[in-house]
Tab-separated table of C-alpha atoms in Angstrom:
chain	number	residue	atom	x	y	z
A	1	LYS	CA	176.865	-13.896	-30.773
A	2	LEU	CA	179.725	-12.077	-32.444
A	3	ARG	CA	179.599	-8.353	-33.109
A	4	GLU	CA	181.561	-8.676	-36.363
A	5	ASN	CA	181.293	-10.859	-39.439
A	6	VAL	CA	183.866	-13.657	-39.464
A	7	ILE	CA	184.850	-16.346	-41.956
A	8	PHE	CA	186.113	-19.741	-40.809
A	9	ILE	CA	188.265	-21.227	-43.545
A	10	ASP	CA	190.012	-24.510	-44.165
A	11	ILE	CA	192.078	-25.625	-47.116
A	12	GLU	CA	193.278	-29.045	-48.195
A	13	ALA	CA	196.290	-29.127	-50.506
A	14	THR	CA	198.567	-31.458	-52.433
A	15	GLY	CA	201.418	-30.963	-49.955
A	16	LEU	CA	203.039	-28.733	-47.361
A	17	TYR	CA	204.492	-25.902	-49.437
A	18	PRO	CA	202.230	-23.184	-50.900
A	19	SER	CA	204.934	-22.121	-53.351
A	20	THR	CA	204.819	-25.477	-55.146
A	21	ASP	CA	201.714	-27.304	-53.899
A	22	ARG	CA	198.150	-26.505	-54.871
A	23	ILE	CA	194.762	-26.156	-53.230
A	24	ILE	CA	192.414	-29.079	-53.909
A	25	GLN	CA	189.574	-28.232	-51.521
A	26	ILE	CA	188.427	-24.977	-49.940
A	27	ALA	CA	185.586	-24.461	-47.488
A	28	MET	CA	184.459	-21.201	-45.907
A	29	LEU	CA	181.820	-20.707	-43.243
A	30	LYS	CA	180.749	-17.087	-42.797
A	31	ILE	CA	178.910	-16.083	-39.639
A	32	LYS	CA	177.363	-12.644	-39.831
A	33	ASN	CA	176.782	-10.402	-36.848
A	34	ASN	CA	173.041	-10.847	-37.358
A	35	GLY	CA	173.415	-14.608	-36.831
A	36	LEU	CA	172.958	-15.591	-40.481
A	37	ILE	CA	175.317	-18.180	-41.957
A	38	GLU	CA	176.695	-18.411	-45.491
A	39	THR	CA	178.916	-21.166	-46.861
A	40	TYR	CA	181.248	-21.741	-49.766
A	41	HIS	CA	182.812	-25.045	-50.800
A	42	LYS	CA	184.658	-26.226	-53.867
A	43	TYR	CA	186.979	-29.008	-54.988
A	44	ILE	CA	189.776	-27.670	-57.180
A	45	ASN	CA	191.714	-29.250	-60.030
A	46	PRO	CA	195.401	-28.812	-59.041
A	47	CYS	CA	196.598	-29.576	-62.591
A	48	MET	CA	199.196	-31.980	-61.182
A	49	SER	CA	199.966	-35.580	-61.973
A	50	LYS	CA	198.288	-38.359	-60.006
A	51	ALA	CA	201.678	-39.443	-58.656
A	52	ALA	CA	202.319	-35.972	-57.220
A	53	GLN	CA	199.029	-36.144	-55.298
A	54	MET	CA	199.228	-39.625	-53.816
A	55	GLU	CA	201.076	-38.763	-50.600
A	56	ALA	CA	198.454	-36.168	-49.670
A	57	PHE	CA	195.703	-38.585	-50.784
A	58	GLN	CA	196.696	-40.902	-47.924
A	59	ILE	CA	195.670	-38.128	-45.505
A	60	HIS	CA	192.563	-36.529	-46.989
A	61	HIS	CA	191.355	-39.284	-49.382
A	62	ILE	CA	190.389	-36.822	-52.100
A	63	SER	CA	190.944	-38.757	-55.298
A	64	PRO	CA	193.049	-37.302	-58.134
A	65	GLU	CA	190.612	-38.815	-60.653
A	66	MET	CA	187.714	-36.836	-59.201
A	67	LEU	CA	189.784	-33.641	-59.009
A	68	SER	CA	190.803	-33.932	-62.658
A	69	LYS	CA	187.161	-33.300	-63.577
A	70	LYS	CA	186.932	-30.113	-61.510
A	71	ASN	CA	187.704	-26.539	-62.493
A	72	THR	CA	190.970	-24.795	-61.664
A	73	PHE	CA	191.350	-22.241	-58.885
A	74	ALA	CA	191.481	-19.424	-61.428
A	75	SER	CA	187.954	-20.388	-62.500
A	76	HIS	CA	186.737	-19.719	-58.951
A	77	VAL	CA	188.910	-16.770	-57.918
A	78	GLN	CA	186.199	-14.157	-58.557
A	79	GLU	CA	183.563	-15.959	-56.483
A	80	ILE	CA	186.032	-16.625	-53.660
A	81	TYR	CA	187.004	-12.954	-53.619
A	82	ASP	CA	183.332	-11.955	-53.643
A	83	PHE	CA	182.495	-14.378	-50.822
A	84	ILE	CA	185.162	-12.836	-48.596
A	85	GLY	CA	183.680	-9.471	-49.469
A	86	GLU	CA	184.004	-6.872	-46.706
A	87	THR	CA	184.650	-9.434	-43.954
A	88	LYS	CA	187.631	-8.274	-41.900
A	89	TYR	CA	188.237	-11.390	-39.784
A	90	LEU	CA	189.438	-14.726	-41.136
A	91	CYS	CA	189.755	-17.581	-38.649
A	92	ALA	CA	191.462	-20.974	-39.045
A	93	HIS	CA	193.550	-23.508	-37.193
A	94	ASN	CA	197.129	-22.556	-38.129
A	95	VAL	CA	195.665	-19.665	-40.080
A	96	TRP	CA	198.986	-18.496	-41.571
A	97	SER	CA	199.144	-21.740	-43.527
A	98	ASP	CA	195.667	-21.336	-45.016
A	99	TRP	CA	196.380	-17.707	-45.860
A	100	ASN	CA	199.663	-18.678	-47.555
A	101	TYR	CA	197.872	-21.157	-49.823
A	102	LEU	CA	195.065	-18.723	-50.584
A	103	PHE	CA	197.428	-15.871	-51.406
A	104	ALA	CA	199.640	-18.154	-53.531
A	105	GLU	CA	196.653	-19.232	-55.617
A	106	PHE	CA	195.437	-15.639	-56.003
A	107	THR	CA	198.953	-14.718	-57.164
A	108	ARG	CA	198.949	-17.528	-59.736
A	109	SER	CA	195.597	-16.232	-60.964
A	110	GLY	CA	197.197	-12.886	-61.781
A	111	LYS	CA	198.903	-9.946	-60.113
A	112	VAL	CA	195.653	-7.998	-60.093
A	113	TRP	CA	193.987	-10.674	-57.954
A	114	ALA	CA	196.937	-10.800	-55.558
A	115	ASN	CA	196.777	-7.025	-55.106
A	116	LEU	CA	193.021	-7.079	-54.566
A	117	LEU	CA	193.327	-9.724	-51.844
A	118	ALA	CA	196.265	-7.981	-50.182
A	119	ASN	CA	194.382	-4.676	-50.105
A	120	LYS	CA	191.615	-6.194	-47.985
A	121	ASP	CA	193.964	-6.039	-44.962
A	122	ILE	CA	192.203	-8.842	-43.104
A	123	THR	CA	192.862	-9.781	-39.482
A	124	LEU	CA	193.828	-13.454	-39.227
A	125	ILE	CA	192.838	-15.228	-35.995
A	126	ASP	CA	194.589	-18.499	-35.166
A	127	THR	CA	192.607	-20.970	-33.052
A	128	ASN	CA	195.771	-23.039	-32.636
A	129	LYS	CA	197.365	-20.257	-30.592
A	130	LEU	CA	194.159	-19.476	-28.733
A	131	THR	CA	193.694	-23.091	-27.677
A	132	ILE	CA	197.311	-23.354	-26.479
A	133	LYS	CA	196.364	-20.642	-23.998
A	134	ALA	CA	192.820	-21.816	-23.281
A	135	PHE	CA	193.497	-25.557	-22.977
A	136	PRO	CA	197.164	-26.005	-21.949
A	137	SER	CA	196.528	-29.491	-20.551
A	138	CYS	CA	195.642	-30.833	-24.011
A	139	ASP	CA	198.719	-32.793	-25.106
A	140	ARG	CA	198.561	-31.716	-28.741
A	141	GLN	CA	196.884	-28.782	-30.460
A	142	SER	CA	195.773	-30.502	-33.656
A	143	LEU	CA	192.099	-30.333	-34.585
A	144	GLN	CA	191.788	-34.048	-33.969
A	145	SER	CA	193.377	-33.920	-30.507
A	146	LEU	CA	191.348	-30.884	-29.468
A	147	SER	CA	188.153	-32.472	-30.790
A	148	ASN	CA	188.815	-35.546	-28.676
A	149	TYR	CA	189.779	-33.448	-25.652
A	150	LEU	CA	186.649	-31.288	-25.882
A	151	SER	CA	184.324	-34.100	-27.049
A	152	ILE	CA	183.547	-32.393	-30.355
A	153	VAL	CA	181.881	-34.651	-32.921
A	154	ILE	CA	180.756	-33.540	-36.381
A	155	THR	CA	178.534	-35.922	-38.339
A	156	HIS	CA	177.803	-36.144	-42.041
A	157	ASN	CA	174.310	-34.804	-41.335
A	158	ASP	CA	175.793	-31.840	-39.483
A	159	VAL	CA	177.809	-30.904	-42.554
A	160	ASN	CA	174.841	-31.278	-44.891
A	161	LYS	CA	172.743	-29.008	-42.687
A	162	ILE	CA	175.333	-26.226	-42.809
A	163	PHE	CA	176.846	-26.472	-46.288
A	164	ASP	CA	174.260	-25.663	-48.887
A	165	LYS	CA	173.327	-28.209	-51.542
A	166	SER	CA	174.378	-25.694	-54.187
A	167	ASP	CA	177.958	-26.061	-52.978
A	168	ASP	CA	180.232	-28.678	-54.509
A	169	GLN	CA	179.025	-31.963	-52.975
A	170	THR	CA	180.290	-34.564	-55.443
A	171	GLN	CA	183.028	-36.013	-53.247
A	172	ASN	CA	183.100	-38.957	-52.187
A	173	SER	CA	182.302	-42.472	-51.141
A	174	VAL	CA	184.940	-42.448	-48.394
A	175	PHE	CA	183.616	-39.244	-46.798
A	176	LYS	CA	183.286	-40.318	-43.153
A	177	ILE	CA	183.191	-37.827	-40.327
A	178	GLU	CA	181.078	-39.584	-37.736
A	179	SER	CA	183.817	-39.093	-35.147
A	180	ALA	CA	186.575	-36.638	-34.370
A	181	ALA	CA	189.122	-39.108	-35.706
A	182	ASN	CA	188.007	-38.460	-39.302
A	183	LEU	CA	188.979	-34.895	-40.051
A	184	HIS	CA	190.909	-33.539	-43.060
A	185	ASP	CA	187.745	-32.587	-44.874
A	186	ALA	CA	187.694	-28.815	-45.282
A	187	ARG	CA	183.999	-28.514	-44.453
A	188	THR	CA	184.335	-30.514	-41.260
A	189	ASP	CA	187.432	-28.617	-40.205
A	190	THR	CA	185.740	-25.226	-40.587
A	191	MET	CA	182.895	-26.422	-38.376
A	192	VAL	CA	185.286	-27.757	-35.747
A	193	THR	CA	187.247	-24.491	-35.850
A	194	LYS	CA	184.039	-22.522	-35.267
A	195	LEU	CA	183.264	-24.612	-32.187
A	196	LEU	CA	186.848	-24.273	-30.963
A	197	ILE	CA	186.882	-20.497	-31.031
A	198	PHE	CA	183.637	-20.298	-29.077
A	199	LYS	CA	184.935	-22.774	-26.502
A	200	ALA	CA	188.187	-20.809	-26.248
A	201	ILE	CA	186.246	-17.545	-25.841
A	202	GLU	CA	184.139	-19.150	-23.112
A	203	LYS	CA	187.298	-20.216	-21.276
A	204	LEU	CA	189.411	-17.091	-21.789
A	205	PHE	CA	186.624	-14.576	-21.250
A	206	SER	CA	184.684	-16.367	-18.523
A	207	GLN	CA	184.012	-13.080	-16.731
A	208	THR	CA	182.227	-11.610	-19.742
A	209	HIS	CA	178.477	-11.824	-19.243
A	210	SER	CA	177.324	-10.021	-22.381
A	211	LYS	CA	175.393	-11.985	-25.028
A	212	PHE	CA	177.570	-10.314	-27.659
A	213	PHE	CA	181.310	-10.752	-28.081
A	214	SER	CA	183.692	-8.636	-30.138
A	215	LEU	CA	186.587	-10.231	-31.985
A	216	ARG	CA	188.497	-7.034	-31.234
A	217	ASP	CA	188.696	-8.272	-27.634
A	218	ILE	CA	190.727	-11.267	-28.853
A	219	VAL	CA	193.019	-8.980	-30.844
A	220	GLU	CA	193.533	-6.659	-27.863
A	221	LYS	CA	193.790	-9.178	-25.016
A	222	HIS	CA	195.391	-12.103	-26.864
A	223	PRO	CA	197.412	-10.423	-29.635
A	224	TYR	CA	199.614	-13.492	-30.139
A	225	SER	CA	196.625	-15.146	-31.845
A	226	ALA	CA	195.898	-12.369	-34.351
A	227	THR	CA	197.856	-10.939	-37.283
A	228	LYS	CA	196.924	-8.404	-39.928
A	229	THR	CA	197.676	-9.574	-43.454
A	230	SER	CA	199.409	-6.241	-44.151
A	231	LEU	CA	201.970	-7.126	-41.465
A	232	LEU	CA	202.656	-10.480	-43.107
A	233	GLU	CA	203.361	-8.640	-46.347
A	234	LEU	CA	205.801	-6.363	-44.496
A	235	LEU	CA	207.407	-9.346	-42.825
A	236	ASP	CA	207.943	-11.101	-46.142
A	237	LYS	CA	209.839	-8.020	-47.384
A	238	PHE	CA	211.919	-7.731	-44.212
A	239	ASN	CA	215.642	-8.460	-44.485
A	240	ASP	CA	218.569	-8.331	-42.064
A	241	GLU	CA	219.704	-4.876	-43.187
A	242	THR	CA	216.375	-3.064	-42.865
A	243	ASN	CA	216.161	-0.388	-40.235
A	244	ASN	CA	213.154	1.795	-40.875
A	245	GLU	CA	209.776	2.736	-39.518
A	246	SER	CA	208.207	-0.554	-40.629
A	247	ASP	CA	210.495	-2.392	-38.210
A	248	SER	CA	208.595	-0.986	-35.225
A	249	MET	CA	205.355	-2.457	-36.558
A	250	LEU	CA	207.006	-5.810	-37.113
A	251	LEU	CA	208.653	-5.697	-33.692
A	252	ASP	CA	205.227	-5.469	-32.107
A	253	LEU	CA	204.216	-8.570	-34.076
A	254	ALA	CA	207.420	-10.311	-32.966
A	255	ASN	CA	206.898	-9.408	-29.315
A	256	ASN	CA	203.410	-10.877	-29.400
A	257	HIS	CA	204.291	-13.991	-31.379
A	258	ILE	CA	203.768	-17.288	-29.581
A	259	THR	CA	206.061	-20.076	-30.689
A	260	SER	CA	204.626	-23.369	-31.890
A	261	LEU	CA	207.827	-25.347	-31.427
A	262	LYS	CA	207.362	-28.341	-29.164
A	263	MET	CA	210.044	-27.495	-26.594
A	264	ALA	CA	208.803	-23.928	-26.050
A	265	ARG	CA	205.238	-24.204	-27.272
A	266	GLY	CA	202.943	-21.636	-25.756
A	267	LYS	CA	205.696	-19.156	-24.859
A	268	LEU	CA	206.213	-15.754	-26.433
A	269	ILE	CA	209.463	-15.675	-28.382
A	270	LYS	CA	210.476	-12.437	-26.635
A	271	ASP	CA	210.648	-14.423	-23.371
A	272	LEU	CA	213.154	-16.939	-24.729
A	273	SER	CA	216.862	-16.550	-24.109
A	274	SER	CA	219.163	-15.083	-26.743
A	275	PHE	CA	221.021	-18.401	-26.923
A	276	TYR	CA	217.807	-20.313	-27.554
A	277	LEU	CA	216.701	-17.871	-30.242
A	278	GLN	CA	220.055	-18.097	-31.999
A	279	GLN	CA	219.914	-21.888	-31.911
A	280	GLU	CA	216.439	-21.837	-33.458
A	281	ILE	CA	217.522	-19.396	-36.148
A	282	PHE	CA	220.479	-21.619	-37.029
A	283	TYR	CA	218.271	-24.729	-37.103
A	284	PHE	CA	215.531	-23.246	-39.281
A	285	SER	CA	217.888	-21.364	-41.586
A	286	LYS	CA	219.250	-24.659	-42.877
A	287	ASN	CA	215.921	-25.525	-44.475
A	288	LEU	CA	213.661	-22.620	-45.313
A	289	LYS	CA	211.243	-24.124	-47.819
A	290	ASP	CA	208.272	-23.328	-45.596
A	291	ILE	CA	207.263	-19.649	-45.632
A	292	ASN	CA	205.941	-19.932	-42.070
A	293	LYS	CA	209.396	-20.993	-40.883
A	294	GLU	CA	210.945	-18.150	-42.858
A	295	ARG	CA	208.676	-15.755	-41.006
A	296	GLU	CA	209.526	-17.370	-37.661
A	297	VAL	CA	213.216	-16.795	-38.340
A	298	LYS	CA	212.622	-13.162	-39.278
A	299	LEU	CA	210.597	-12.555	-36.103
A	300	ARG	CA	213.376	-14.076	-33.979
A	301	LYS	CA	215.954	-11.920	-35.737
A	302	LEU	CA	213.856	-8.843	-34.982
A	303	ILE	CA	213.699	-9.783	-31.303
A	304	LEU	CA	217.464	-10.270	-31.162
A	305	LYS	CA	218.122	-7.090	-33.097
A	306	TYR	CA	216.027	-4.787	-30.924
A	307	ASN	CA	214.922	-6.430	-27.676
A	308	LYS	CA	218.084	-8.350	-26.877
A	309	ALA	CA	220.591	-5.708	-27.898
């Protein structure tokens, strides 16, 4: 059991860029420290043309026709905010991406909502980075690959047992999740992520014999997998000329940041050579449409500025 409340979240979207793409499905699985489970699930109308959604449709099979009958994100923003409530830990696979989409939609819903979400100062825990450490022999760190590697299977019945009938259940005739090969449904992915973090905890904390586990232990012993949302806000404001007290906070984040790039995957960026870091900065700087890549570049610049001086 966990000592703290945690929410496992997964988001499906119309594309890869939160600044221009929209959320079409959101699922949250809250596990309380008393063992009780709460769920939230909705399909969202992205208010985009069918043509703009078809590329993503090939992956998640959520039909634009069905989505056009759903409510917009702004219609659900209050209940999503309320569901998060006082929970201080948000867990996902590639959690920065899910947070980017969530924050972008809150921002579109109004500055007040963006400020309210930002003020929660949530700790984001990334199972992608935890599993790189826990299961280094797994060739790829996608949910599908890890599910196959760890023999995780989520069935339709499993989802129906967890996600309450009052949640949005109207999708869809092609909803098949009888094997690990059929992911990209937000509900399924949250359930897989929950299993992943417990398997990672079992592997990384094998010497712990207590029946209760604190998420603070992950933050303290595996800091590369956890980020406070307040630090992401600072990082987004960071520029090359800054030189103030906030830099020290960001430097700590940079020092503990594990790279996801294929050639150096699993290594802390502070352990990479100056030449390698400069090459990466040059490569990513040519195409910075993805906010996660923008942040990666800023973290590398911080390392070069302070650690490699």
